[in-house]
Each structure stands twice: as C-alpha cells, then as structure tokens.
C-alpha cells in the first residue's frame, strides 16, 4: 500500500471518529432535551398551562426550541449519512489494502523462487553445452586418430619409395609440432 493511501485511510478514520463523537454529543443533547420536554408534558398535566395562560414569550421559546430540535435532527441525519458514506469508503479502502497485501505476498514469493528458477534454467542450458563439448571432444579425438592413421600410411608409402621410414610431423593443439619417432628400417 502506498504512503498516500495509508495517509488517506488514516485521515478518513480520524474524520469518521470526529463525526461519531459530534453525533454522540448531539444525540445526548437531543435525548436530554426530549426527556426534559417529555417530563414537562407528561409529568403533571395540571402544571401545563393552557394556551390562554401561556405568554407569547414562552410560545416563542417553544417554537424556537422545536426549530432547534428539528435542526439538530436534520444535523443528526446528515452526520449519519456522512458516517455511512465514510464507512463505505473505509470498507473499500480495506478491500484495496487486502488485495494489495495479497499481491505483495504473491510477488514476494515469486521473488524468493526466482534464484532457484534461474539456477535450474542455467543448469539445463549448461547440460546442453556440456553435451556439445563432449561430442566435439569425441569428434576431435576421432579426427586426431584418423590423422595419425593417414600420417602413418603416408610414412609407410614414403618409405617404400625412399627406402626408409620418415614420418611427417603433426601440429598439436598448442601450436607446437609433434614429431613422431622414426621406426628406422622396419
């Protein structure tokens, strides 16, 4: 997971936490207000003033309190939607984190297996090279043996013509001449 995704996730979590705290505080205030109103309304009917007994000032306060209550309820609803949205984002981010973690593990496993794979491929290629070198060495030995045989036959023929056996020199692999001993008058 990239650093920016991690920071984004942390900031989202902090924002969700803050919204939850504000929502909880507003819920408590609404609960207190509703309990107080309920207590006033249900507590003692004889204490409730009739509309003729209630001064306009109290009615205005009641309207104001109802409007505030409605505003708080709207804010609570808004924050609940925000929290639901942030929870959805957090869920998707967690899924992304899980997918990236799984992918990172898979790649790590592949990286750990690479040396063995390369070692095996190198060994397979070297096997082909060894076989080819072995074939070339066999062929070289065979050609060398044939060369010696031809050289010997030429020497025998030359002896018959000249009367003595003279073997030609054969060049070796190191650049020097290899002289075959003469067999005299054999």
PDB file of C-alpha atoms in Angstrom, residues 19-155:
ATOM      1  CA  UNK A  19     -18.059  12.813  13.256  1.00  0.00           C
ATOM      2  CA  UNK A  20     -19.071   9.976  15.556  1.00  0.00           C
ATOM      3  CA  UNK A  21     -18.064  11.991  18.604  1.00  0.00           C
ATOM      4  CA  UNK A  22     -20.077  15.006  17.412  1.00  0.00           C
ATOM      5  CA  UNK A  23     -23.038  12.781  16.614  1.00  0.00           C
ATOM      6  CA  UNK A  24     -22.859  11.169  20.029  1.00  0.00           C
ATOM      7  CA  UNK A  25     -22.757  14.584  21.718  1.00  0.00           C
ATOM      8  CA  UNK A  26     -25.762  15.792  19.703  1.00  0.00           C
ATOM      9  CA  UNK A  27     -27.624  12.566  20.440  1.00  0.00           C
ATOM     10  CA  UNK A  28     -27.054  13.160  24.137  1.00  0.00           C
ATOM     11  CA  UNK A  29     -28.305  16.748  23.869  1.00  0.00           C
ATOM     12  CA  UNK A  30     -31.377  15.648  21.909  1.00  0.00           C
ATOM     13  CA  UNK A  31     -32.026  12.918  24.452  1.00  0.00           C
ATOM     14  CA  UNK A  32     -31.725  15.353  27.326  1.00  0.00           C
ATOM     15  CA  UNK A  33     -33.965  17.860  25.596  1.00  0.00           C
ATOM     16  CA  UNK A  34     -36.579  15.264  24.728  1.00  0.00           C
ATOM     17  CA  UNK A  35     -36.538  13.884  28.285  1.00  0.00           C
ATOM     18  CA  UNK A  36     -36.989  17.355  29.672  1.00  0.00           C
ATOM     19  CA  UNK A  37     -39.845  18.087  27.275  1.00  0.00           C
ATOM     20  CA  UNK A  38     -41.422  14.715  27.998  1.00  0.00           C
ATOM     21  CA  UNK A  39     -41.109  15.308  31.723  1.00  0.00           C
ATOM     22  CA  UNK A  40     -42.706  18.706  31.362  1.00  0.00           C
ATOM     23  CA  UNK A  41     -45.520  17.436  29.180  1.00  0.00           C
ATOM     24  CA  UNK A  42     -46.226  14.113  30.895  1.00  0.00           C
ATOM     25  CA  UNK A  43     -45.121  14.962  34.392  1.00  0.00           C
ATOM     26  CA  UNK A  44     -48.093  16.898  35.620  1.00  0.00           C
ATOM     27  CA  UNK A  45     -50.971  17.899  33.409  1.00  0.00           C
ATOM     28  CA  UNK A  46     -52.165  20.382  35.959  1.00  0.00           C
ATOM     29  CA  UNK A  47     -48.895  22.274  35.633  1.00  0.00           C
ATOM     30  CA  UNK A  48     -49.279  22.573  31.874  1.00  0.00           C
ATOM     31  CA  UNK A  49     -50.576  25.955  31.045  1.00  0.00           C
ATOM     32  CA  UNK A  50     -53.392  26.337  28.619  1.00  0.00           C
ATOM     33  CA  UNK A  51     -52.854  28.344  25.514  1.00  0.00           C
ATOM     34  CA  UNK A  52     -54.609  31.319  27.129  1.00  0.00           C
ATOM     35  CA  UNK A  53     -52.312  31.171  30.179  1.00  0.00           C
ATOM     36  CA  UNK A  54     -49.073  30.899  28.216  1.00  0.00           C
ATOM     37  CA  UNK A  55     -47.475  34.210  27.478  1.00  0.00           C
ATOM     38  CA  UNK A  56     -46.310  34.842  23.933  1.00  0.00           C
ATOM     39  CA  UNK A  57     -42.712  34.828  25.117  1.00  0.00           C
ATOM     40  CA  UNK A  58     -42.921  31.166  26.185  1.00  0.00           C
ATOM     41  CA  UNK A  59     -44.693  30.190  22.984  1.00  0.00           C
ATOM     42  CA  UNK A  60     -41.898  31.839  21.028  1.00  0.00           C
ATOM     43  CA  UNK A  61     -39.337  29.945  23.078  1.00  0.00           C
ATOM     44  CA  UNK A  62     -41.222  26.677  22.425  1.00  0.00           C
ATOM     45  CA  UNK A  63     -41.252  27.377  18.688  1.00  0.00           C
ATOM     46  CA  UNK A  64     -37.580  28.235  18.837  1.00  0.00           C
ATOM     47  CA  UNK A  65     -36.841  25.017  20.741  1.00  0.00           C
ATOM     48  CA  UNK A  66     -38.854  22.999  18.210  1.00  0.00           C
ATOM     49  CA  UNK A  67     -36.940  24.595  15.365  1.00  0.00           C
ATOM     50  CA  UNK A  68     -33.650  23.889  17.131  1.00  0.00           C
ATOM     51  CA  UNK A  69     -34.759  20.314  17.746  1.00  0.00           C
ATOM     52  CA  UNK A  70     -35.662  19.943  14.076  1.00  0.00           C
ATOM     53  CA  UNK A  71     -32.302  21.448  13.103  1.00  0.00           C
ATOM     54  CA  UNK A  72     -30.478  19.046  15.430  1.00  0.00           C
ATOM     55  CA  UNK A  73     -32.435  16.111  13.996  1.00  0.00           C
ATOM     56  CA  UNK A  74     -31.502  17.225  10.470  1.00  0.00           C
ATOM     57  CA  UNK A  75     -27.862  17.511  11.503  1.00  0.00           C
ATOM     58  CA  UNK A  76     -28.013  14.062  13.091  1.00  0.00           C
ATOM     59  CA  UNK A  77     -29.475  12.686   9.882  1.00  0.00           C
ATOM     60  CA  UNK A  78     -26.801  14.466   7.834  1.00  0.00           C
ATOM     61  CA  UNK A  79     -23.997  13.137  10.042  1.00  0.00           C
ATOM     62  CA  UNK A  80     -25.427   9.642   9.924  1.00  0.00           C
ATOM     63  CA  UNK A  81     -25.340   9.805   6.122  1.00  0.00           C
ATOM     64  CA  UNK A  82     -21.777  11.123   6.260  1.00  0.00           C
ATOM     65  CA  UNK A  83     -20.749   8.309   8.595  1.00  0.00           C
ATOM     66  CA  UNK A  84     -22.400   5.720   6.355  1.00  0.00           C
ATOM     67  CA  UNK A  85     -20.574   7.183   3.347  1.00  0.00           C
ATOM     68  CA  UNK A  86     -17.233   7.231   5.185  1.00  0.00           C
ATOM     69  CA  UNK A  87     -17.818   3.676   6.419  1.00  0.00           C
ATOM     70  CA  UNK A  88     -18.339   2.639   2.789  1.00  0.00           C
ATOM     71  CA  UNK A  89     -15.107   4.352   1.776  1.00  0.00           C
ATOM     72  CA  UNK A  90     -13.247   2.723   4.663  1.00  0.00           C
ATOM     73  CA  UNK A  91     -14.656  -0.659   3.612  1.00  0.00           C
ATOM     74  CA  UNK A  92     -13.468  -0.163   0.025  1.00  0.00           C
ATOM     75  CA  UNK A  93     -10.071   1.036   1.220  1.00  0.00           C
ATOM     76  CA  UNK A  94      -9.727  -2.025   3.443  1.00  0.00           C
ATOM     77  CA  UNK A  95     -10.584  -4.234   0.480  1.00  0.00           C
ATOM     78  CA  UNK A  96      -7.929  -2.441  -1.581  1.00  0.00           C
ATOM     79  CA  UNK A  97      -5.416  -2.873   1.224  1.00  0.00           C
ATOM     80  CA  UNK A  98      -6.211  -6.593   1.428  1.00  0.00           C
ATOM     81  CA  UNK A  99      -5.878  -7.033  -2.347  1.00  0.00           C
ATOM     82  CA  UNK A 100      -2.583  -5.135  -2.397  1.00  0.00           C
ATOM     83  CA  UNK A 101      -1.291  -7.136   0.574  1.00  0.00           C
ATOM     84  CA  UNK A 102      -2.177 -10.405  -1.164  1.00  0.00           C
ATOM     85  CA  UNK A 103      -0.493  -9.216  -4.352  1.00  0.00           C
ATOM     86  CA  UNK A 104       2.614  -8.142  -2.419  1.00  0.00           C
ATOM     87  CA  UNK A 105       2.809 -11.594  -0.787  1.00  0.00           C
ATOM     88  CA  UNK A 106       2.478 -13.280  -4.157  1.00  0.00           C
ATOM     89  CA  UNK A 107       5.205 -11.096  -5.656  1.00  0.00           C
ATOM     90  CA  UNK A 108       7.438 -11.713  -2.649  1.00  0.00           C
ATOM     91  CA  UNK A 109       7.013 -15.456  -3.110  1.00  0.00           C
ATOM     92  CA  UNK A 110       7.863 -15.163  -6.815  1.00  0.00           C
ATOM     93  CA  UNK A 111      10.965 -13.117  -5.971  1.00  0.00           C
ATOM     94  CA  UNK A 112      12.054 -15.758  -3.459  1.00  0.00           C
ATOM     95  CA  UNK A 113      11.611 -18.511  -6.059  1.00  0.00           C
ATOM     96  CA  UNK A 114      13.478 -16.659  -8.847  1.00  0.00           C
ATOM     97  CA  UNK A 115      17.033 -17.694  -7.845  1.00  0.00           C
ATOM     98  CA  UNK A 116      16.063 -21.373  -7.912  1.00  0.00           C
ATOM     99  CA  UNK A 117      14.290 -20.976 -11.258  1.00  0.00           C
ATOM    100  CA  UNK A 118      17.322 -19.239 -12.773  1.00  0.00           C
ATOM    101  CA  UNK A 119      19.655 -21.826 -11.275  1.00  0.00           C
ATOM    102  CA  UNK A 120      17.602 -24.622 -12.851  1.00  0.00           C
ATOM    103  CA  UNK A 121      17.448 -22.904 -16.246  1.00  0.00           C
ATOM    104  CA  UNK A 122      21.201 -22.284 -16.142  1.00  0.00           C
ATOM    105  CA  UNK A 123      21.831 -25.938 -15.248  1.00  0.00           C
ATOM    106  CA  UNK A 124      19.601 -27.050 -18.150  1.00  0.00           C
ATOM    107  CA  UNK A 125      21.496 -24.799 -20.574  1.00  0.00           C
ATOM    108  CA  UNK A 126      24.847 -25.929 -19.217  1.00  0.00           C
ATOM    109  CA  UNK A 127      23.815 -29.543 -19.745  1.00  0.00           C
ATOM    110  CA  UNK A 128      23.340 -28.802 -23.458  1.00  0.00           C
ATOM    111  CA  UNK A 129      26.728 -27.062 -23.595  1.00  0.00           C
ATOM    112  CA  UNK A 130      28.440 -29.976 -21.807  1.00  0.00           C
ATOM    113  CA  UNK A 131      26.881 -32.454 -24.242  1.00  0.00           C
ATOM    114  CA  UNK A 132      28.062 -30.376 -27.202  1.00  0.00           C
ATOM    115  CA  UNK A 133      31.593 -30.045 -25.781  1.00  0.00           C
ATOM    116  CA  UNK A 134      31.694 -33.791 -25.157  1.00  0.00           C
ATOM    117  CA  UNK A 135      30.585 -34.505 -28.746  1.00  0.00           C
ATOM    118  CA  UNK A 136      33.202 -32.093 -30.096  1.00  0.00           C
ATOM    119  CA  UNK A 137      35.916 -33.699 -27.968  1.00  0.00           C
ATOM    120  CA  UNK A 138      34.930 -37.192 -29.206  1.00  0.00           C
ATOM    121  CA  UNK A 139      34.911 -35.942 -32.779  1.00  0.00           C
ATOM    122  CA  UNK A 140      38.278 -34.257 -32.214  1.00  0.00           C
ATOM    123  CA  UNK A 141      39.795 -37.488 -30.825  1.00  0.00           C
ATOM    124  CA  UNK A 142      38.375 -39.427 -33.760  1.00  0.00           C
ATOM    125  CA  UNK A 143      39.771 -36.926 -36.258  1.00  0.00           C
ATOM    126  CA  UNK A 144      43.122 -36.943 -34.486  1.00  0.00           C
ATOM    127  CA  UNK A 145      43.220 -40.742 -34.634  1.00  0.00           C
ATOM    128  CA  UNK A 146      42.344 -40.663 -38.344  1.00  0.00           C
ATOM    129  CA  UNK A 147      45.065 -38.048 -38.911  1.00  0.00           C
ATOM    130  CA  UNK A 148      47.636 -40.255 -37.212  1.00  0.00           C
ATOM    131  CA  UNK A 149      46.489 -43.236 -39.279  1.00  0.00           C
ATOM    132  CA  UNK A 150      46.761 -41.241 -42.512  1.00  0.00           C
ATOM    133  CA  UNK A 151      50.154 -39.869 -41.452  1.00  0.00           C
ATOM    134  CA  UNK A 152      51.395 -43.385 -40.715  1.00  0.00           C
ATOM    135  CA  UNK A 153      50.190 -44.712 -44.071  1.00  0.00           C
ATOM    136  CA  UNK A 154      51.874 -41.789 -45.834  1.00  0.00           C
ATOM    137  CA  UNK A 155      55.089 -42.537 -43.985  1.00  0.00           C
TER     138      UNK A 155
END
